[in-house]
Coordinates of C-alpha atoms in Angstrom, one line a residue:
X1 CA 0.0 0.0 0.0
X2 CA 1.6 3.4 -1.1
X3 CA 1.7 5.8 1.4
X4 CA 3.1 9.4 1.8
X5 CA 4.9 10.0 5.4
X6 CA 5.5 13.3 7.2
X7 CA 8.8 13.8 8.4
X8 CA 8.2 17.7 9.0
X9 CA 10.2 20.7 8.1
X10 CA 8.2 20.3 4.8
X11 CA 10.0 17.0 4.2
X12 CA 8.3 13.6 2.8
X13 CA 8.8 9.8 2.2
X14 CA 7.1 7.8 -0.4
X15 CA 6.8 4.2 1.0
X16 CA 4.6 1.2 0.4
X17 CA 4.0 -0.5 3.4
X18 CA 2.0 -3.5 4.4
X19 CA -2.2 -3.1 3.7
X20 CA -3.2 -4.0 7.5
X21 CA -5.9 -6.5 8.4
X22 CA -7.9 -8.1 10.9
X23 CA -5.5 -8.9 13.6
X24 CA -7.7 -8.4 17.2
X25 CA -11.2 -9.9 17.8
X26 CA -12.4 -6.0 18.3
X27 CA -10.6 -5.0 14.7
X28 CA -12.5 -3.2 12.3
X29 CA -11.0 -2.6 8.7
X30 CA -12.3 -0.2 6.8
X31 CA -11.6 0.8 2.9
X32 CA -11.3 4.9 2.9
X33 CA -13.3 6.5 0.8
X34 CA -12.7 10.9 2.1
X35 CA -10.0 12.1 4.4
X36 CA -10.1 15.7 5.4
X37 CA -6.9 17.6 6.1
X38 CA -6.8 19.3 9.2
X39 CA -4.5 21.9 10.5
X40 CA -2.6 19.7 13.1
X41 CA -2.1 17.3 9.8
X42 CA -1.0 20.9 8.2
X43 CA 1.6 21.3 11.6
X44 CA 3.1 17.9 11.4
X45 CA 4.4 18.7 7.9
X46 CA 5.6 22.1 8.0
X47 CA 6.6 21.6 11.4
X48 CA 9.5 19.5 13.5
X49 CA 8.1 16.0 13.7
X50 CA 5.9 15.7 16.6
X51 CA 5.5 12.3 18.3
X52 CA 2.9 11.7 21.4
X53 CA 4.9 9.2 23.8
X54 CA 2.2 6.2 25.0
X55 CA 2.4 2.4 25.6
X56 CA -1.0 2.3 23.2
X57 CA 1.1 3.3 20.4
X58 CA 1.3 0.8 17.2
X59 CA 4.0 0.7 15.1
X60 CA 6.6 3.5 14.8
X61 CA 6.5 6.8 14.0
X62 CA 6.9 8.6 11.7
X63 CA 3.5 7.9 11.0
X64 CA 0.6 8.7 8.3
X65 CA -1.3 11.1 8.9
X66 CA -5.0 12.2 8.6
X67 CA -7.9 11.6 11.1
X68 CA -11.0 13.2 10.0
X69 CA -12.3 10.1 7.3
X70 CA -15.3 7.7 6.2
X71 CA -14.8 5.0 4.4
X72 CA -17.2 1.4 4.0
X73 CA -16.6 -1.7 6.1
X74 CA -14.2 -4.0 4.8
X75 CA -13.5 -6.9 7.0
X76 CA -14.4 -7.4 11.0
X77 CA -12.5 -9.1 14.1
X78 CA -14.7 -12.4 15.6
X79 CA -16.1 -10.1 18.2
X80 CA -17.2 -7.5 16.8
X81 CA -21.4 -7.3 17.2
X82 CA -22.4 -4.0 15.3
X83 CA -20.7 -4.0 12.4
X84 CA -20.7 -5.4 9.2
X85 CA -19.0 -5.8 6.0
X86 CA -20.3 -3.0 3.7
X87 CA -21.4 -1.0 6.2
X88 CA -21.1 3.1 6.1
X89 CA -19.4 4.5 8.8
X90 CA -16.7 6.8 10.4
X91 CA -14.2 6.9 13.4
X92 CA -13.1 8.5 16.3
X93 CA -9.5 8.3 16.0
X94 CA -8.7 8.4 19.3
X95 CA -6.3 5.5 20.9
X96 CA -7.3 5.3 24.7
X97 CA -6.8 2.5 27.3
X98 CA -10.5 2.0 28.7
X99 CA -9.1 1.0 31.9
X100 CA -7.6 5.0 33.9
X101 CA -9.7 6.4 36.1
X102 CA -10.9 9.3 33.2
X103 CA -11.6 6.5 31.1
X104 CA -13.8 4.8 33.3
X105 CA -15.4 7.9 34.2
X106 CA -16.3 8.2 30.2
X107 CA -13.9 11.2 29.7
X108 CA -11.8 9.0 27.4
X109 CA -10.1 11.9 25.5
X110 CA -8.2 12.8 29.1
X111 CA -7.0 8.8 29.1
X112 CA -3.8 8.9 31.1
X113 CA -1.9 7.0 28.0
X114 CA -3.9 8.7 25.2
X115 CA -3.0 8.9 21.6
X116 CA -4.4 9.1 18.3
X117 CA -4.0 7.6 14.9
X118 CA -1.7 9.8 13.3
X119 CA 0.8 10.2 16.2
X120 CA 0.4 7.1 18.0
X121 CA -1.0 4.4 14.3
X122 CA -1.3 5.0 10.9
X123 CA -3.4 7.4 9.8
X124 CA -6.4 7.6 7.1
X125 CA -4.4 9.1 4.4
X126 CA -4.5 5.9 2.8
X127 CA -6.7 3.5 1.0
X128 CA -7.2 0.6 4.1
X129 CA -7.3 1.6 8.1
X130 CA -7.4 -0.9 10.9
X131 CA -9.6 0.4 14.4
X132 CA -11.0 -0.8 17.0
X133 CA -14.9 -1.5 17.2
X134 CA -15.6 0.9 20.0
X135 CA -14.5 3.9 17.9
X136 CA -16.8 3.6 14.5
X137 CA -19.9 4.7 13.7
X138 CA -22.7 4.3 11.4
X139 CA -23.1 7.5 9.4
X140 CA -27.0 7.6 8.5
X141 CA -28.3 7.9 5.4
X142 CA -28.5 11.5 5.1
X143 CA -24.9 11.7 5.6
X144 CA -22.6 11.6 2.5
X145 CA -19.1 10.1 2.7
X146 CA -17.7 13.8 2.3
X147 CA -20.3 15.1 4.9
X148 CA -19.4 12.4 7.2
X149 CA -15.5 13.3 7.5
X150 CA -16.3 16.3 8.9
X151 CA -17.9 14.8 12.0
X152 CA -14.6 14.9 13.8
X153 CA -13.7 18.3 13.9
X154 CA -17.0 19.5 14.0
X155 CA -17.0 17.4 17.5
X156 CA -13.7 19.2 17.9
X157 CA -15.7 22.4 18.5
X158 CA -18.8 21.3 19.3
X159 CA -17.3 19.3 22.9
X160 CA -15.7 22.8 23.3
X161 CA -18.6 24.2 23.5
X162 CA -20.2 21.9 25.6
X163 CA -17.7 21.7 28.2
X164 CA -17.8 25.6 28.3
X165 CA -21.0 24.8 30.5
X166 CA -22.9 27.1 28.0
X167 CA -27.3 27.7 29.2
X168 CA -29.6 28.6 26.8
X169 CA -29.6 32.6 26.5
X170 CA -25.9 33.3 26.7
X171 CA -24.0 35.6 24.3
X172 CA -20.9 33.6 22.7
X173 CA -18.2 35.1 21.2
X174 CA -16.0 33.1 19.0
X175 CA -12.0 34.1 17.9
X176 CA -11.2 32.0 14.9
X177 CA -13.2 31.9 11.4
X178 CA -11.4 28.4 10.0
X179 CA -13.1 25.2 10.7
X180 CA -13.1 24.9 14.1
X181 CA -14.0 28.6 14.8
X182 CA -17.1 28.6 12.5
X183 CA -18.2 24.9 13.9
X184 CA -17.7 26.5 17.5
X185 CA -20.5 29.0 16.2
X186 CA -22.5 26.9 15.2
X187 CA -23.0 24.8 18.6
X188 CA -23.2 27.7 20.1
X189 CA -26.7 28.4 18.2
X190 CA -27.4 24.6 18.5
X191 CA -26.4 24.5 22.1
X192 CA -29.0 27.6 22.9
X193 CA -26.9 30.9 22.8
X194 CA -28.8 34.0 21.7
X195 CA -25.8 35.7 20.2
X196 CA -23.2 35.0 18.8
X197 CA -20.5 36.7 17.8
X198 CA -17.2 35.4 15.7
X199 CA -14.0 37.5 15.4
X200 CA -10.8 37.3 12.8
X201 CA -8.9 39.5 10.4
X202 CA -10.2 37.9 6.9
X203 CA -13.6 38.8 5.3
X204 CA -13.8 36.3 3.4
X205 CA -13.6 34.1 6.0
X206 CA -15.9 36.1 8.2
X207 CA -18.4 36.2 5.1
X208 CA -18.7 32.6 5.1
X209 CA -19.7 32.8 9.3
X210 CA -22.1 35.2 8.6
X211 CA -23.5 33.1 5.8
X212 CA -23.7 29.9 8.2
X213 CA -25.3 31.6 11.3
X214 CA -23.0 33.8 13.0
X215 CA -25.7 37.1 14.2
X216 CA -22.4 39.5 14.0
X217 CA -19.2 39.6 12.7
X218 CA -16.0 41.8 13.4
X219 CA -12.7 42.2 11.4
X220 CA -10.4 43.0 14.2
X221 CA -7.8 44.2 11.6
X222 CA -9.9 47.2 10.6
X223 CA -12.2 47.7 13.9
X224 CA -11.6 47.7 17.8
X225 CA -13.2 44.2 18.7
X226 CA -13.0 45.1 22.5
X227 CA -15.6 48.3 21.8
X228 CA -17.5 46.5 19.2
X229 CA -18.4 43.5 21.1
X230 CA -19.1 45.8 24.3
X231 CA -21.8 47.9 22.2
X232 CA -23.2 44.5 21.1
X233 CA -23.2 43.3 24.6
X234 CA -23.5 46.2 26.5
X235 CA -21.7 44.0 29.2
X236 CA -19.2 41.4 27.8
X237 CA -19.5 37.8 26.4
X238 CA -20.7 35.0 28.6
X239 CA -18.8 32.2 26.6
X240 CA -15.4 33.0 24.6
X241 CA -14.1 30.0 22.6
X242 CA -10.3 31.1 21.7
X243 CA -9.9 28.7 18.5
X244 CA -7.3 31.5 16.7
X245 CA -4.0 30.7 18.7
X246 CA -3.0 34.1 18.9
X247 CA -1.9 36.1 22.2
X248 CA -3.8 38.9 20.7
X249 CA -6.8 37.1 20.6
X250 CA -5.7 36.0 24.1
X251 CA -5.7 39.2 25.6
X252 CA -8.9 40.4 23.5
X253 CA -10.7 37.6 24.4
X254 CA -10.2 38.7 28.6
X255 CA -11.6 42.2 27.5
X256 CA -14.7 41.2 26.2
X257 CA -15.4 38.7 29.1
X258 CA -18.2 40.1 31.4
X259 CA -17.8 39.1 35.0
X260 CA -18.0 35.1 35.7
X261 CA -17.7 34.7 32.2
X262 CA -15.8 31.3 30.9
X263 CA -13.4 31.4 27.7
X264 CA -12.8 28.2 27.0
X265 CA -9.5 27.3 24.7
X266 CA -9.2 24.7 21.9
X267 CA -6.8 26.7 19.9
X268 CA -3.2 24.7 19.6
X269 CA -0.8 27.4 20.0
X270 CA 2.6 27.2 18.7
X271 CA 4.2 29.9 21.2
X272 CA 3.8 30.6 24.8
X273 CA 0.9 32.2 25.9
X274 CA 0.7 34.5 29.0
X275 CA -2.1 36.6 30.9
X276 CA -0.5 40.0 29.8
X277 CA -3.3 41.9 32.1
X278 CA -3.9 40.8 34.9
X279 CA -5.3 43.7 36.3
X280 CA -7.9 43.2 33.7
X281 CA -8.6 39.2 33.8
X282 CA -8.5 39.2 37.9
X283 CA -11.9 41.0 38.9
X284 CA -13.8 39.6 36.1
X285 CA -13.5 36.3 38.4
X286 CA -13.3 34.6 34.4
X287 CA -13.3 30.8 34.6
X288 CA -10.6 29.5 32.2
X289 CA -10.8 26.0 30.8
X290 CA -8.8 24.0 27.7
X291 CA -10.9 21.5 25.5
X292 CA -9.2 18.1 24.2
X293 CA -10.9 16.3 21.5
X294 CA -13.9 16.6 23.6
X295 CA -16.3 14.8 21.5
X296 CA -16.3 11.5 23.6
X297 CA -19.6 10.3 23.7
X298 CA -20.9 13.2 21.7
X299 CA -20.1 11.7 18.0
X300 CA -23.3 9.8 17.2
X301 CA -25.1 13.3 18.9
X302 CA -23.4 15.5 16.4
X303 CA -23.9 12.8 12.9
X304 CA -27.6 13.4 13.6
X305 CA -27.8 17.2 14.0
X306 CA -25.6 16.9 11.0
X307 CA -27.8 15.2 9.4
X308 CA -30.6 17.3 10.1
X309 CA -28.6 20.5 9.0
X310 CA -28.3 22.0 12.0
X311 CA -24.9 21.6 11.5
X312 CA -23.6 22.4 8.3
X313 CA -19.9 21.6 8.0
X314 CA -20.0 21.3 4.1
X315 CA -20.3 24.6 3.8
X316 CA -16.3 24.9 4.7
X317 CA -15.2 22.9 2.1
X318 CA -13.1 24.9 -0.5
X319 CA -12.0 21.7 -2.5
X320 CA -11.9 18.0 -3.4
X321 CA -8.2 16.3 -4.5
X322 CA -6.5 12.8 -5.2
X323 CA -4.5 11.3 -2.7
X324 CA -1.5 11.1 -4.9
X325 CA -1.9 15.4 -4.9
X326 CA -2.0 15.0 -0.6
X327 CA 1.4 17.2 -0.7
X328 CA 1.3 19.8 -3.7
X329 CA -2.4 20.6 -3.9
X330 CA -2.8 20.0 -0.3
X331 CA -0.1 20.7 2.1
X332 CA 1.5 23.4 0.3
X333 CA -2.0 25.2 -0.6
X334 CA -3.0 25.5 2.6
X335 CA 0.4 26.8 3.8
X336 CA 0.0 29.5 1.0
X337 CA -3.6 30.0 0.0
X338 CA -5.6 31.4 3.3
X339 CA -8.4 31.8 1.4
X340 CA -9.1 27.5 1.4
X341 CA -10.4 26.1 4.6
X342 CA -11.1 22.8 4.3
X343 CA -9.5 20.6 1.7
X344 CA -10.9 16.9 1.2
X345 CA -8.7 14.6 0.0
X346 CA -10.3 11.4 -1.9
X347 CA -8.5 8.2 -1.2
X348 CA -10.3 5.7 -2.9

């Protein structure tokens, strides 16, 4: 099986490697059909090689990549119960032990020896993947294959927003227009907020939020964000979901908090990050949470309100390539071209 391996810094290796198979009694093997690119996939090219340490881990990095696919059921493992050969379905790609206290608990993206396919197994950019029952689902019959491989980072934001603790009424305020950004605002409406409000320094991008839900919009490149969002709110946000990375949107994001208010971050960030006033953030008594892949439990939840188009992450995607273009009309593009958001790539 011809695969393409990251070895970051912008640096690749074409290698075929064994097609995997059916090996444990829980094994599912599915044939690939879409793999989306994410930005982390985007990071682990361009970047220094990144590798997530864990006795789960299968095989040795480096890795391939990609984590957001769908794909039809190829072959199953003697135990497996609720799935079958030709059947339609996607994965978590989370690698967690089942045993840890979190895991038992159900909060199996904070496993004490988490990984995920990718950094700790081969990836979906590929035509065959190997995983274990308890991570697929059925994608129903309103969801398309393309559809479908969005379910993962729309559960990205959507468990952020959910763990933000967010009630039905609340203003949320969203830094960030790519994927996870625009998905964020999204649950926010799904999830009961009466406003919401999405900040970054593209129109286009912005353009697209408005057209997908988003009540207001601010360019923070040509407009104060901290006054606009106050004459919006008159008082502040009541959930922030930081999905930019940037310090600026850092110490924006503690402006436009009113009192008790909780900004919850699912941003990666590639620098430091610091609380640069703390005269500000300190009397605002602002709870401060991260979010981890916090769609455990959630996925089937957010296929069916995908399915019902009440969340519409389709609407992200800038383009469709061939697996054999993953690098040139993938990679690179979305290095360059800020303009694409999401990029599907086809794999069989």
């Amino acid at each position: 099986m011809k695969v393409i391996k990251f070895l970051g810094n912008r640096q690749v290796e074409h290698v075929d490697i064994p097609e995997p198979q059916v090996e444990r009694d829980t094994d599912v093997k599915i044939n690939v059909r879409y793999c989306g690119i994410c930005g982390s996939d985007v990071g682990a090219y361009a970047f220094p090689l990144m590798e997530v340490p864990s006795k789960l881990a299968r095989g040795k990095s480096p890795y391939v990549q990609g984590h957001e696919f769908t794909g039809v059921v190829e072959a199953v493992g003697k135990a497996v119960t609720k799935f079958k050969v030709g059947d339609r379905v996607t994965a978590e790609p989370l690698i967690y032990c089942g045993e840890c206290e979190e895991c038992q608990k159900g909060n199996y993206n904070l496993c004490n020896d988490i990984t995920c396919i990718g950094y700790g197994a081969d990836g979906a950019f590929c035509e065959h993947i190997v995983v274990d029952e308890r991570n697929v689902h059925l994608l129903p019959e309103d969801v398309d294959f393309k559809v479908g491989a969005l379910v993962e980072p729309t559960g990205v934001a959507f468990g952020a927003v959910y763990d933000s603790g967010i009630k039905e009424g609340d203003v949320c305020l969203v830094f960030g227009a790519g994927t996870i950004g625009i998905m964020a605002m999204q649950s926010a409406k799904a999830l009961g907020a009466s406003k919401t409000i999405i900040v970054d320094i593209d129109d286009a991008r912005l353009a697209l939020a408005k057209e997908m839900g988003a009540d207001y919009t601010i360019n923070s490149k040509n407009e104060d964000c901290i006054a606009k969002v106050m004459e919006i709110t008159k008082v502040g946000a009541d959930i922030i979901i930081e999905a930019s990375g940037s310090q600026i949107a850092f110490d924006n994001a503690v402006m436009c908090a009113r009192k008790h208010a909780h900004l919850q971050i699912v941003a990666m960030y590639h620098n430091p990050i610091t609380i640069t006033n703390q005269v500000a953030f300190m009397p605002k008594d602002i709870h401060l949470t991260m979010s981890t892949a916090a769609y455990n439990g959630k996925f089937d939840h957010i296929l069916d309100l995908m399915g019902k188009g009440i969340l519409t992450p389709q609407k992200l995607l800038s383009k469709e390539i061939e697996l054999k273009d993953l690098i040139e009309e993938g990679m690179e593009k979305l290095l360059t071209d800020k303009s694409l958001i999401k990029i599907m790539v086809k794999c069989s």
